[in-house]
CSV table of C-alpha atoms in Angstrom, one decimal:
chain,number,residue,atom,x,y,z
A,1,UNK,CA,66.0,-75.2,-84.8
A,2,UNK,CA,61.8,-75.2,-84.1
A,3,UNK,CA,59.4,-72.9,-83.1
A,4,UNK,CA,59.2,-73.3,-79.7
A,5,UNK,CA,63.4,-74.4,-78.7
A,6,UNK,CA,64.4,-70.4,-80.1
A,7,UNK,CA,62.1,-69.4,-77.8
A,8,UNK,CA,63.2,-71.5,-74.9
A,9,UNK,CA,65.1,-69.2,-72.1
A,10,UNK,CA,69.0,-69.5,-70.9
A,11,UNK,CA,69.8,-69.9,-67.4
A,12,UNK,CA,73.2,-68.3,-67.1
A,13,UNK,CA,74.6,-71.6,-66.7
A,14,UNK,CA,73.9,-72.8,-69.8
A,15,UNK,CA,76.5,-72.0,-72.1
A,16,UNK,CA,79.0,-73.7,-69.3
A,17,UNK,CA,75.7,-76.7,-69.4
A,18,UNK,CA,77.1,-77.1,-72.9
A,19,UNK,CA,79.9,-76.5,-73.0
A,20,UNK,CA,80.8,-80.1,-70.8
A,21,UNK,CA,78.8,-81.8,-73.7
A,22,UNK,CA,75.1,-81.7,-72.2
A,23,UNK,CA,72.5,-83.6,-73.5
A,24,UNK,CA,69.9,-80.0,-73.5
A,25,UNK,CA,66.1,-80.5,-73.5
A,26,UNK,CA,63.8,-77.9,-73.1
A,27,UNK,CA,62.4,-78.3,-69.1
A,28,UNK,CA,60.3,-75.1,-67.8
A,29,UNK,CA,60.5,-72.5,-70.3
A,30,UNK,CA,64.3,-73.3,-70.2
A,31,UNK,CA,66.8,-75.0,-72.2
A,32,UNK,CA,68.4,-77.3,-69.7
A,33,UNK,CA,70.9,-80.4,-69.2
A,34,UNK,CA,68.7,-83.3,-69.4
A,35,UNK,CA,72.1,-85.6,-69.0
A,36,UNK,CA,76.0,-84.8,-69.1
A,37,UNK,CA,77.7,-88.0,-69.1
A,38,UNK,CA,74.4,-90.5,-67.9
A,39,UNK,CA,71.3,-90.8,-65.7
A,40,UNK,CA,72.4,-94.0,-63.7
A,41,UNK,CA,75.9,-92.8,-63.3
A,42,UNK,CA,75.1,-89.1,-63.0
A,43,UNK,CA,72.5,-90.5,-59.9
A,44,UNK,CA,75.0,-92.9,-58.0
A,45,UNK,CA,77.7,-89.6,-58.6
A,46,UNK,CA,75.8,-87.5,-56.7
A,47,UNK,CA,74.9,-90.9,-53.9
A,48,UNK,CA,78.4,-91.5,-53.2
A,49,UNK,CA,80.0,-88.3,-53.4
A,50,UNK,CA,78.5,-84.7,-54.5
A,51,UNK,CA,76.8,-83.8,-57.6
A,52,UNK,CA,76.4,-80.4,-59.0
A,53,UNK,CA,72.5,-79.4,-60.4
A,54,UNK,CA,72.0,-75.9,-61.9
A,55,UNK,CA,67.9,-75.2,-61.4
A,56,UNK,CA,67.7,-71.6,-61.8
A,57,UNK,CA,64.8,-71.8,-63.5
A,58,UNK,CA,63.1,-72.3,-60.8
A,59,UNK,CA,61.5,-68.1,-59.0
A,60,UNK,CA,63.5,-66.5,-56.4
A,61,UNK,CA,61.2,-63.7,-54.3
A,62,UNK,CA,61.8,-61.8,-51.6
A,63,UNK,CA,58.4,-61.0,-49.3
A,64,UNK,CA,58.6,-58.0,-47.3
A,65,UNK,CA,57.3,-55.9,-45.0
A,66,UNK,CA,55.4,-55.4,-41.4
A,67,UNK,CA,53.3,-57.5,-41.9
A,68,UNK,CA,55.1,-60.2,-44.8
A,69,UNK,CA,54.0,-63.1,-42.1
A,70,UNK,CA,50.6,-62.4,-42.0
A,71,UNK,CA,50.4,-61.2,-45.0
A,72,UNK,CA,52.1,-64.9,-47.0
A,73,UNK,CA,50.1,-67.2,-43.7
A,74,UNK,CA,47.2,-66.7,-45.9
A,75,UNK,CA,48.0,-68.2,-48.9
A,76,UNK,CA,50.2,-71.3,-46.9
A,77,UNK,CA,49.0,-74.1,-44.5
A,78,UNK,CA,52.1,-73.6,-42.3
A,79,UNK,CA,52.8,-71.9,-39.3
A,80,UNK,CA,55.2,-68.8,-40.0
A,81,UNK,CA,54.8,-67.2,-37.4
A,82,UNK,CA,56.8,-69.7,-34.8
A,83,UNK,CA,59.4,-69.6,-38.2
A,84,UNK,CA,62.3,-68.2,-36.8
A,85,UNK,CA,65.8,-65.9,-38.3
A,86,UNK,CA,68.2,-69.0,-40.1
A,87,UNK,CA,65.4,-71.1,-40.6
A,88,UNK,CA,63.4,-73.1,-43.8
A,89,UNK,CA,59.9,-74.8,-44.1
A,90,UNK,CA,58.4,-76.9,-46.5
A,91,UNK,CA,54.9,-75.3,-47.5
A,92,UNK,CA,52.6,-75.1,-50.3
A,93,UNK,CA,50.2,-72.5,-51.5
A,94,UNK,CA,46.5,-73.7,-51.6
A,95,UNK,CA,43.3,-72.6,-54.0
A,96,UNK,CA,40.8,-72.4,-51.5
A,97,UNK,CA,38.8,-75.3,-52.8
A,98,UNK,CA,42.3,-77.0,-51.4
A,99,UNK,CA,44.3,-77.6,-54.1
A,100,UNK,CA,47.8,-77.5,-54.7
A,101,UNK,CA,48.8,-74.9,-56.8
A,102,UNK,CA,52.9,-75.2,-56.0
A,103,UNK,CA,54.6,-76.2,-53.4
A,104,UNK,CA,57.8,-74.3,-52.0
A,105,UNK,CA,60.2,-73.6,-49.8
A,106,UNK,CA,60.0,-70.4,-47.4
A,107,UNK,CA,63.7,-68.9,-45.7
A,108,UNK,CA,64.1,-66.0,-43.6
A,109,UNK,CA,67.9,-66.0,-44.1
A,110,UNK,CA,68.4,-62.3,-42.7
A,111,UNK,CA,66.1,-61.4,-39.8
A,112,UNK,CA,63.8,-58.9,-42.6
A,113,UNK,CA,61.7,-60.4,-44.7
A,114,UNK,CA,60.6,-64.0,-46.3
A,115,UNK,CA,62.6,-65.5,-49.0
A,116,UNK,CA,60.8,-68.0,-51.3
A,117,UNK,CA,61.1,-70.5,-54.2
A,118,UNK,CA,58.9,-72.3,-56.3
A,119,UNK,CA,59.4,-74.1,-58.7
A,120,UNK,CA,60.0,-73.1,-62.9
A,121,UNK,CA,57.3,-73.5,-64.5
A,122,UNK,CA,55.5,-72.6,-62.2
A,123,UNK,CA,56.7,-69.5,-61.1
A,124,UNK,CA,55.2,-66.8,-63.4
A,125,UNK,CA,50.9,-68.0,-62.0
A,126,UNK,CA,52.9,-68.2,-58.0
A,127,UNK,CA,53.8,-64.8,-58.6
A,128,UNK,CA,50.8,-63.3,-59.6
A,129,UNK,CA,48.8,-65.9,-57.2
A,130,UNK,CA,50.7,-64.1,-54.3
A,131,UNK,CA,51.3,-60.2,-56.0
A,132,UNK,CA,47.2,-59.9,-56.2
A,133,UNK,CA,46.7,-61.3,-53.0
A,134,UNK,CA,48.9,-58.9,-51.1
A,135,UNK,CA,47.9,-56.3,-48.3
A,136,UNK,CA,50.0,-52.8,-49.6
A,137,UNK,CA,53.0,-52.6,-47.6
A,138,UNK,CA,54.1,-56.0,-48.5
A,139,UNK,CA,56.0,-56.4,-51.8
A,140,UNK,CA,57.0,-59.4,-53.0
A,141,UNK,CA,61.1,-58.7,-55.2
A,142,UNK,CA,61.3,-60.9,-57.8
A,143,UNK,CA,64.8,-62.4,-58.0
A,144,UNK,CA,65.9,-62.7,-62.0
A,145,UNK,CA,69.2,-61.5,-61.5
A,146,UNK,CA,69.8,-64.6,-59.2
A,147,UNK,CA,71.2,-68.0,-60.5
A,148,UNK,CA,70.3,-71.0,-58.6
A,149,UNK,CA,72.2,-74.1,-58.4
A,150,UNK,CA,72.0,-77.5,-55.3
A,151,UNK,CA,75.0,-79.7,-54.0
A,152,UNK,CA,73.9,-83.0,-52.3
A,153,UNK,CA,75.4,-85.9,-51.4
A,154,UNK,CA,76.9,-86.7,-48.8
A,155,UNK,CA,80.5,-85.1,-49.6
A,156,UNK,CA,78.6,-82.0,-50.3
A,157,UNK,CA,79.7,-80.6,-46.7
A,158,UNK,CA,82.5,-81.1,-47.3
A,159,UNK,CA,83.8,-79.5,-50.4
A,160,UNK,CA,80.8,-76.9,-49.8
A,161,UNK,CA,82.6,-76.2,-46.0
A,162,UNK,CA,85.8,-75.4,-48.0
A,163,UNK,CA,85.1,-72.0,-49.7
A,164,UNK,CA,82.1,-70.9,-46.6
A,165,UNK,CA,83.2,-72.1,-43.6
A,166,UNK,CA,80.2,-71.6,-42.2
A,167,UNK,CA,77.8,-73.8,-44.0
A,168,UNK,CA,79.9,-76.9,-41.2
A,169,UNK,CA,77.8,-75.7,-38.4
A,170,UNK,CA,74.0,-75.5,-40.7
A,171,UNK,CA,71.8,-78.6,-40.0
A,172,UNK,CA,68.8,-79.8,-42.3
A,173,UNK,CA,66.5,-76.9,-43.4
A,174,UNK,CA,69.1,-74.0,-42.4
A,175,UNK,CA,68.8,-71.0,-43.8
A,176,UNK,CA,71.2,-68.3,-43.7
A,177,UNK,CA,72.7,-65.1,-46.0
A,178,UNK,CA,75.5,-65.9,-45.9
A,179,UNK,CA,79.8,-64.5,-48.1
A,180,UNK,CA,81.3,-66.5,-49.8
A,181,UNK,CA,83.1,-67.2,-52.9
A,182,UNK,CA,83.8,-63.3,-52.5
A,183,UNK,CA,79.8,-62.5,-52.7
A,184,UNK,CA,76.5,-62.1,-51.3
A,185,UNK,CA,75.3,-66.2,-51.1
A,186,UNK,CA,72.1,-67.5,-49.8
A,187,UNK,CA,72.6,-70.9,-48.7
A,188,UNK,CA,69.7,-73.4,-47.8
A,189,UNK,CA,70.6,-77.0,-46.4
A,190,UNK,CA,68.5,-79.1,-48.1
A,191,UNK,CA,67.5,-80.2,-51.9
A,192,UNK,CA,65.3,-82.9,-53.7
A,193,UNK,CA,67.7,-85.7,-53.8
A,194,UNK,CA,66.5,-87.1,-50.0
A,195,UNK,CA,70.4,-86.2,-49.1
A,196,UNK,CA,72.0,-84.4,-47.5
A,197,UNK,CA,72.9,-81.1,-49.2
A,198,UNK,CA,72.5,-77.1,-49.8
A,199,UNK,CA,71.5,-75.1,-52.7
A,200,UNK,CA,72.9,-72.1,-53.3
A,201,UNK,CA,71.0,-68.6,-54.5
A,202,UNK,CA,74.0,-67.0,-56.6
A,203,UNK,CA,74.0,-63.8,-58.1
A,204,UNK,CA,73.6,-64.3,-62.0
A,205,UNK,CA,76.7,-62.8,-63.2
A,206,UNK,CA,78.9,-64.6,-60.2
A,207,UNK,CA,77.4,-67.6,-61.2
A,208,UNK,CA,79.4,-69.6,-64.1
A,209,UNK,CA,82.4,-69.3,-61.8
A,210,UNK,CA,81.1,-70.2,-59.0
A,211,UNK,CA,79.3,-73.2,-61.0
A,212,UNK,CA,83.2,-74.2,-63.0
A,213,UNK,CA,85.2,-73.1,-59.1
A,214,UNK,CA,83.7,-75.8,-57.7
A,215,UNK,CA,83.3,-78.2,-60.2
A,216,UNK,CA,86.9,-77.8,-59.8
A,217,UNK,CA,86.6,-80.0,-56.4
A,218,UNK,CA,87.4,-84.0,-58.3
A,219,UNK,CA,84.3,-84.8,-55.6
A,220,UNK,CA,82.4,-83.3,-57.7
A,221,UNK,CA,80.5,-84.6,-60.7
A,222,UNK,CA,77.4,-82.0,-63.0
A,223,UNK,CA,73.7,-83.1,-62.6
A,224,UNK,CA,70.7,-83.2,-65.5
A,225,UNK,CA,67.8,-83.7,-64.9
A,226,UNK,CA,66.8,-86.9,-65.5
A,227,UNK,CA,69.0,-87.7,-62.4
A,228,UNK,CA,67.4,-85.1,-60.9
A,229,UNK,CA,64.2,-87.1,-61.5
A,230,UNK,CA,65.7,-90.5,-60.7
A,231,UNK,CA,66.8,-88.9,-57.1
A,232,UNK,CA,63.8,-87.2,-55.7
A,233,UNK,CA,61.9,-90.8,-56.8
A,234,UNK,CA,63.6,-92.6,-54.8
A,235,UNK,CA,63.4,-89.4,-52.1
A,236,UNK,CA,59.4,-90.2,-52.6
A,237,UNK,CA,59.8,-87.0,-53.3
A,238,UNK,CA,56.7,-84.9,-54.9
A,239,UNK,CA,56.8,-83.6,-58.0
A,240,UNK,CA,54.5,-80.5,-59.0
A,241,UNK,CA,52.6,-80.7,-62.3
A,242,UNK,CA,52.6,-84.9,-61.5
A,243,UNK,CA,53.0,-86.5,-58.2
A,244,UNK,CA,50.2,-83.3,-56.7
A,245,UNK,CA,48.2,-80.3,-58.4
A,246,UNK,CA,45.8,-77.8,-57.6
A,247,UNK,CA,43.6,-81.3,-57.3
A,248,UNK,CA,44.5,-83.0,-54.7
A,249,UNK,CA,45.2,-82.1,-51.4
A,250,UNK,CA,47.9,-82.6,-48.6
A,251,UNK,CA,45.4,-84.9,-47.7
A,252,UNK,CA,45.7,-86.9,-51.1
A,253,UNK,CA,49.5,-86.0,-51.3
A,254,UNK,CA,51.1,-87.5,-47.6
A,255,UNK,CA,51.3,-83.8,-47.3
A,256,UNK,CA,50.4,-83.5,-43.5
A,257,UNK,CA,53.3,-82.1,-42.2
A,258,UNK,CA,53.5,-78.6,-43.9
A,259,UNK,CA,50.1,-77.9,-42.7
A,260,UNK,CA,51.0,-76.8,-39.0
A,261,UNK,CA,49.1,-77.4,-35.8
A,262,UNK,CA,48.1,-74.1,-35.1
A,263,UNK,CA,46.6,-73.4,-38.2
A,264,UNK,CA,45.0,-76.7,-38.4
A,265,UNK,CA,43.2,-75.0,-35.2
A,266,UNK,CA,42.6,-71.3,-36.3
A,267,UNK,CA,40.7,-72.9,-40.1
A,268,UNK,CA,42.4,-70.1,-41.6
A,269,UNK,CA,44.5,-70.7,-44.4
A,270,UNK,CA,43.0,-71.4,-48.2
A,271,UNK,CA,41.5,-75.0,-48.7
A,272,UNK,CA,41.0,-75.6,-44.9
A,273,UNK,CA,37.4,-77.2,-45.3
A,274,UNK,CA,38.1,-79.6,-47.7
A,275,UNK,CA,41.8,-80.1,-46.1
A,276,UNK,CA,40.1,-81.2,-42.5
A,277,UNK,CA,37.6,-82.4,-43.4
A,278,UNK,CA,40.1,-84.9,-45.2
A,279,UNK,CA,42.0,-85.6,-42.0
A,280,UNK,CA,39.2,-86.2,-40.0
A,281,UNK,CA,37.2,-88.4,-42.5
A,282,UNK,CA,39.7,-89.6,-44.9
A,283,UNK,CA,40.7,-88.5,-48.7
A,284,UNK,CA,39.1,-90.8,-51.3
A,285,UNK,CA,42.8,-91.1,-52.4
A,286,UNK,CA,45.8,-91.5,-51.9
A,287,UNK,CA,49.4,-91.0,-53.1
A,288,UNK,CA,51.2,-94.0,-52.0
A,289,UNK,CA,54.7,-95.5,-53.3
A,290,UNK,CA,54.6,-99.5,-55.7
A,291,UNK,CA,58.1,-100.9,-56.0
A,292,UNK,CA,57.0,-103.0,-59.7
A,293,UNK,CA,58.4,-106.3,-58.3
A,294,UNK,CA,58.1,-108.5,-62.4
A,295,UNK,CA,57.2,-107.3,-65.9
A,296,UNK,CA,57.6,-103.5,-66.8
A,297,UNK,CA,58.5,-100.1,-65.5
A,298,UNK,CA,55.4,-98.5,-64.7
A,299,UNK,CA,55.2,-94.4,-65.5
A,300,UNK,CA,52.7,-91.8,-65.1
A,301,UNK,CA,49.4,-92.5,-66.2
A,302,UNK,CA,49.5,-95.9,-66.1
A,303,UNK,CA,46.8,-97.7,-65.0
A,304,UNK,CA,46.9,-99.3,-61.3
A,305,UNK,CA,44.2,-102.6,-60.5
A,306,UNK,CA,43.6,-104.5,-57.7
A,307,UNK,CA,44.9,-108.4,-57.6
A,308,UNK,CA,41.3,-109.0,-58.5
A,309,UNK,CA,40.9,-106.8,-61.6
A,310,UNK,CA,39.1,-103.9,-60.6
A,311,UNK,CA,40.4,-100.3,-61.4
A,312,UNK,CA,42.0,-98.3,-57.9
A,313,UNK,CA,44.4,-95.9,-58.6
A,314,UNK,CA,46.7,-94.3,-61.5
A,315,UNK,CA,50.4,-94.1,-61.2
A,316,UNK,CA,51.3,-90.3,-61.6
A,317,UNK,CA,55.1,-90.8,-62.1
A,318,UNK,CA,57.7,-93.1,-62.3
A,319,UNK,CA,60.6,-95.5,-64.0
A,320,UNK,CA,64.0,-96.6,-62.1
A,321,UNK,CA,65.4,-96.5,-59.3
A,322,UNK,CA,69.5,-96.1,-59.2
A,323,UNK,CA,69.9,-97.0,-56.5
A,324,UNK,CA,66.5,-99.0,-55.4
A,325,UNK,CA,68.1,-101.6,-58.1
A,326,UNK,CA,64.0,-101.6,-60.0
A,327,UNK,CA,61.5,-100.0,-60.8
A,328,UNK,CA,59.0,-98.0,-58.5
A,329,UNK,CA,56.8,-95.3,-59.0
A,330,UNK,CA,54.2,-93.3,-57.4
A,331,UNK,CA,50.9,-93.2,-57.7
A,332,UNK,CA,47.3,-92.2,-56.3
A,333,UNK,CA,44.8,-95.6,-54.9
A,334,UNK,CA,41.7,-96.4,-52.5
A,335,UNK,CA,43.0,-96.1,-49.1
A,336,UNK,CA,41.6,-99.8,-49.0
A,337,UNK,CA,44.8,-100.0,-51.6
A,338,UNK,CA,48.0,-98.4,-49.5
A,339,UNK,CA,49.2,-99.4,-46.9
A,340,UNK,CA,52.0,-101.5,-47.3
A,341,UNK,CA,52.5,-104.8,-48.0
A,342,UNK,CA,49.7,-104.5,-51.0
A,343,UNK,CA,49.9,-106.5,-53.6
A,344,UNK,CA,48.0,-104.8,-56.8
A,345,UNK,CA,48.7,-104.4,-60.5
A,346,UNK,CA,50.2,-101.7,-62.7
A,347,UNK,CA,49.1,-101.9,-66.5
A,348,UNK,CA,51.9,-101.5,-69.1
A,349,UNK,CA,50.6,-101.9,-72.7
A,350,UNK,CA,48.0,-104.0,-72.0
A,351,UNK,CA,49.8,-106.1,-69.9
A,352,UNK,CA,50.4,-105.9,-66.1
A,353,UNK,CA,52.8,-105.6,-64.4
A,354,UNK,CA,53.3,-106.5,-60.3
A,355,UNK,CA,53.7,-103.6,-58.4
A,356,UNK,CA,53.9,-103.8,-54.1
A,357,UNK,CA,52.7,-100.8,-52.2
A,358,UNK,CA,55.4,-99.5,-49.9
A,359,UNK,CA,56.7,-96.7,-47.3
A,360,UNK,CA,58.9,-93.8,-48.4
A,361,UNK,CA,61.1,-92.6,-49.2
A,362,UNK,CA,62.1,-95.8,-51.5
A,363,UNK,CA,66.0,-95.0,-49.8
A,364,UNK,CA,66.5,-93.7,-46.9
A,365,UNK,CA,66.7,-89.9,-46.7
A,366,UNK,CA,70.5,-89.4,-45.0
A,367,UNK,CA,69.5,-85.3,-43.2
A,368,UNK,CA,71.6,-83.9,-41.0
A,369,UNK,CA,70.3,-82.7,-37.5
B,1,UNK,CA,73.1,-106.1,-91.9
B,2,UNK,CA,71.1,-103.5,-92.7
B,3,UNK,CA,70.0,-100.3,-91.4
B,4,UNK,CA,66.7,-98.1,-90.7
B,5,UNK,CA,65.8,-94.4,-89.9
B,6,UNK,CA,64.5,-95.2,-86.9
B,7,UNK,CA,67.6,-96.6,-86.2
B,8,UNK,CA,66.9,-100.1,-85.7
B,9,UNK,CA,69.7,-102.9,-87.8
B,10,UNK,CA,68.7,-106.1,-89.9
B,11,UNK,CA,70.3,-109.3,-90.3
B,12,UNK,CA,69.4,-111.6,-92.9
B,13,UNK,CA,70.4,-115.0,-92.8
B,14,UNK,CA,68.4,-118.3,-95.3
B,15,UNK,CA,65.4,-116.3,-94.8
B,16,UNK,CA,65.4,-114.9,-90.9
B,17,UNK,CA,66.0,-111.5,-90.2
B,18,UNK,CA,67.6,-110.7,-86.8
B,19,UNK,CA,66.8,-107.0,-85.9
B,20,UNK,CA,67.9,-104.6,-83.0
B,21,UNK,CA,68.6,-101.0,-82.2
B,22,UNK,CA,72.0,-100.2,-83.2
B,23,UNK,CA,74.5,-98.5,-81.4
B,24,UNK,CA,73.9,-95.0,-82.6
B,25,UNK,CA,69.5,-95.6,-80.8
B,26,UNK,CA,71.7,-97.4,-78.2
B,27,UNK,CA,74.0,-94.6,-77.4
B,28,UNK,CA,71.3,-92.4,-76.9
B,29,UNK,CA,69.3,-94.0,-74.5
B,30,UNK,CA,71.7,-93.9,-72.0
B,31,UNK,CA,71.2,-97.9,-69.6
B,32,UNK,CA,68.8,-99.9,-71.1
B,33,UNK,CA,67.5,-100.8,-67.6
B,34,UNK,CA,63.9,-102.9,-69.5
B,35,UNK,CA,62.6,-104.8,-72.8
B,36,UNK,CA,59.4,-105.7,-73.5
B,37,UNK,CA,60.0,-108.5,-76.6
B,38,UNK,CA,57.6,-109.3,-78.7
B,39,UNK,CA,55.1,-112.5,-77.9
B,40,UNK,CA,56.6,-116.0,-80.8
B,41,UNK,CA,54.2,-116.6,-83.8
B,42,UNK,CA,53.0,-113.0,-83.9
B,43,UNK,CA,52.0,-111.5,-87.6
B,44,UNK,CA,54.3,-107.9,-88.1
B,45,UNK,CA,53.2,-105.5,-90.7
B,46,UNK,CA,56.0,-102.8,-92.3
B,47,UNK,CA,56.3,-100.8,-89.7
B,48,UNK,CA,55.2,-102.4,-86.8
B,49,UNK,CA,56.4,-101.8,-83.0
B,50,UNK,CA,57.1,-104.8,-81.6
B,51,UNK,CA,59.2,-104.6,-78.0
B,52,UNK,CA,59.4,-101.1,-76.5
B,53,UNK,CA,63.6,-100.7,-74.8
B,54,UNK,CA,63.4,-98.3,-71.1
B,55,UNK,CA,65.6,-96.5,-70.5
B,56,UNK,CA,66.4,-94.8,-67.2
B,57,UNK,CA,64.8,-91.8,-69.6
B,58,UNK,CA,62.0,-93.4,-70.9
B,59,UNK,CA,60.3,-95.7,-72.7
B,60,UNK,CA,60.8,-96.5,-76.3
B,61,UNK,CA,58.7,-98.4,-79.2
B,62,UNK,CA,61.1,-100.6,-81.5
B,63,UNK,CA,59.7,-101.5,-85.0
B,64,UNK,CA,59.8,-103.7,-86.9
B,65,UNK,CA,61.0,-102.1,-91.0
B,66,UNK,CA,59.7,-105.2,-93.0
B,67,UNK,CA,56.5,-107.7,-93.1
B,68,UNK,CA,57.0,-111.6,-91.7
B,69,UNK,CA,56.0,-113.4,-88.3
B,70,UNK,CA,58.1,-113.9,-85.2
B,71,UNK,CA,59.9,-116.9,-84.4
B,72,UNK,CA,62.4,-115.6,-81.8
B,73,UNK,CA,63.3,-113.4,-79.6
B,74,UNK,CA,65.8,-113.1,-76.7
B,75,UNK,CA,65.3,-114.2,-73.7
B,76,UNK,CA,68.9,-113.3,-71.7
B,77,UNK,CA,67.7,-109.7,-72.1
B,78,UNK,CA,64.9,-110.8,-68.9
B,79,UNK,CA,67.6,-110.9,-66.9
B,80,UNK,CA,70.0,-108.5,-68.7
B,81,UNK,CA,69.0,-105.9,-70.5
B,82,UNK,CA,72.8,-104.2,-69.7
B,83,UNK,CA,72.7,-105.8,-72.4
B,84,UNK,CA,71.8,-103.9,-75.5
B,85,UNK,CA,74.3,-100.8,-74.1
B,86,UNK,CA,77.2,-104.0,-74.1
B,87,UNK,CA,76.5,-105.4,-77.2
B,88,UNK,CA,73.6,-103.8,-79.5
B,89,UNK,CA,74.8,-105.2,-82.7
B,90,UNK,CA,75.7,-108.3,-82.1
B,91,UNK,CA,74.4,-109.9,-78.1
B,92,UNK,CA,71.7,-107.7,-77.4
B,93,UNK,CA,69.9,-108.2,-80.3
B,94,UNK,CA,66.7,-108.4,-80.0
B,95,UNK,CA,63.9,-111.0,-82.3
B,96,UNK,CA,63.8,-113.2,-85.1
B,97,UNK,CA,61.3,-112.5,-88.0
B,98,UNK,CA,60.8,-114.9,-91.1
B,99,UNK,CA,60.3,-112.7,-93.6
B,100,UNK,CA,57.6,-112.5,-96.1
B,101,UNK,CA,59.5,-111.0,-98.7
B,102,UNK,CA,63.0,-110.0,-98.8
B,103,UNK,CA,62.9,-107.5,-101.6
B,104,UNK,CA,61.7,-104.7,-98.2
B,105,UNK,CA,65.5,-104.9,-97.0
B,106,UNK,CA,67.2,-103.4,-100.3
B,107,UNK,CA,65.2,-100.4,-99.6
B,108,UNK,CA,67.2,-100.0,-96.0
B,109,UNK,CA,70.8,-98.6,-95.7
B,110,UNK,CA,73.8,-100.2,-95.6
B,111,UNK,CA,76.6,-99.5,-93.6
B,112,UNK,CA,77.8,-96.4,-95.5
B,113,UNK,CA,74.6,-94.6,-96.3
B,114,UNK,CA,73.9,-95.6,-92.3
B,115,UNK,CA,76.8,-93.6,-91.3
B,116,UNK,CA,76.4,-90.7,-93.9
B,117,UNK,CA,72.6,-90.5,-92.8
B,118,UNK,CA,73.8,-90.4,-88.2
B,119,UNK,CA,76.0,-87.4,-89.8
B,120,UNK,CA,72.9,-85.2,-90.7
B,121,UNK,CA,71.4,-85.5,-87.4
């Protein structure tokens, strides 16, 4: 074990993963399970039944205070005034230049405060950024004593409602503070797979018991980071640090839905100048889906050229999509090449793979609305 | 059959060596979804990468452990890359090479030595 591995943090579920024979890898500063039995099998099980994910490396926090809504709105392009108690919104922490510091979920599980969930690899910087921008009277309470698990897939609701009956009444992007598993939980009906499912924040000390309880259900299998990535890729969902970063704008990234109309009209969010200019005039590059129709899978960093051989962009994430049954990728390309049906080529190790621009998601979403 | 520390196997028949990846390597890779094979007639030095095997997780180079020239490739892997998982040390072979100097194989591990090596990982 090298020094870097020794300093890796563990989630409250580390022992459960090791006990289950998971292959552990460093990810976002944590030792995380990349697979338990195999990426393909885990992917397919989650698509057909229910998959349980440890996402405790992600950052959880409450933002509270009389002016919490206004204060947090100053950091994101979403309208939080209209976010009702019991609802959740996907949003973006923005740079002043219109780039993306991180993507996050913002919800009101109770009548008091905003509950936020940010990416594990970004959380230290995110929390510093947020804390530095909150005025007196608005507090950021970082929750280091909670774990986060996701239960995803078509059978997730039937599994979870036997433990927390109230979840059956929730719809996509609902979020509630509830009693469940004999403790307090914060449940949202959302996830990172493009399927129906839930993310459940639980006290860290209770996490191993809740994890084991859910796995006792024969419909549920644990899912590692490998299948988490193939599922989100098929769902067309961007991965921060790969498909979106501080240089990409929401317009380029195809995340215009995260920019509320009211905020656009007020032009009062960080990076509004660039975002509104690209909105009106069109961006210089856009995130698209690629289906690799012949040749090797195209992974991150691979150059994309048009049929004449002219460089038009590059792949930001890619691999094999088990449900698609072939290689897929996300890429940033020139807008002139972004229309679905456009034929392109990906240069993989000096050879050309045939690619076609396709609409995302690659696999249709199955949310319960 | 001889083995390398990079988990390739080599089977020498007369002057032609068949090369593939070991059962251990296939298990570590997980589900193989694509195999890129060498062009026929290409000359390789000992330790050169001659193929790429891609699983759901990642792409990995495969090395030829001796100097030689490629004379055949397993085209069935194009349509059924999963053969590498099902029969890695048989039907899942990658390519065949003429061997410039067969003594290069003398330094490679036999089955018992390779199994002992796996125990140390």
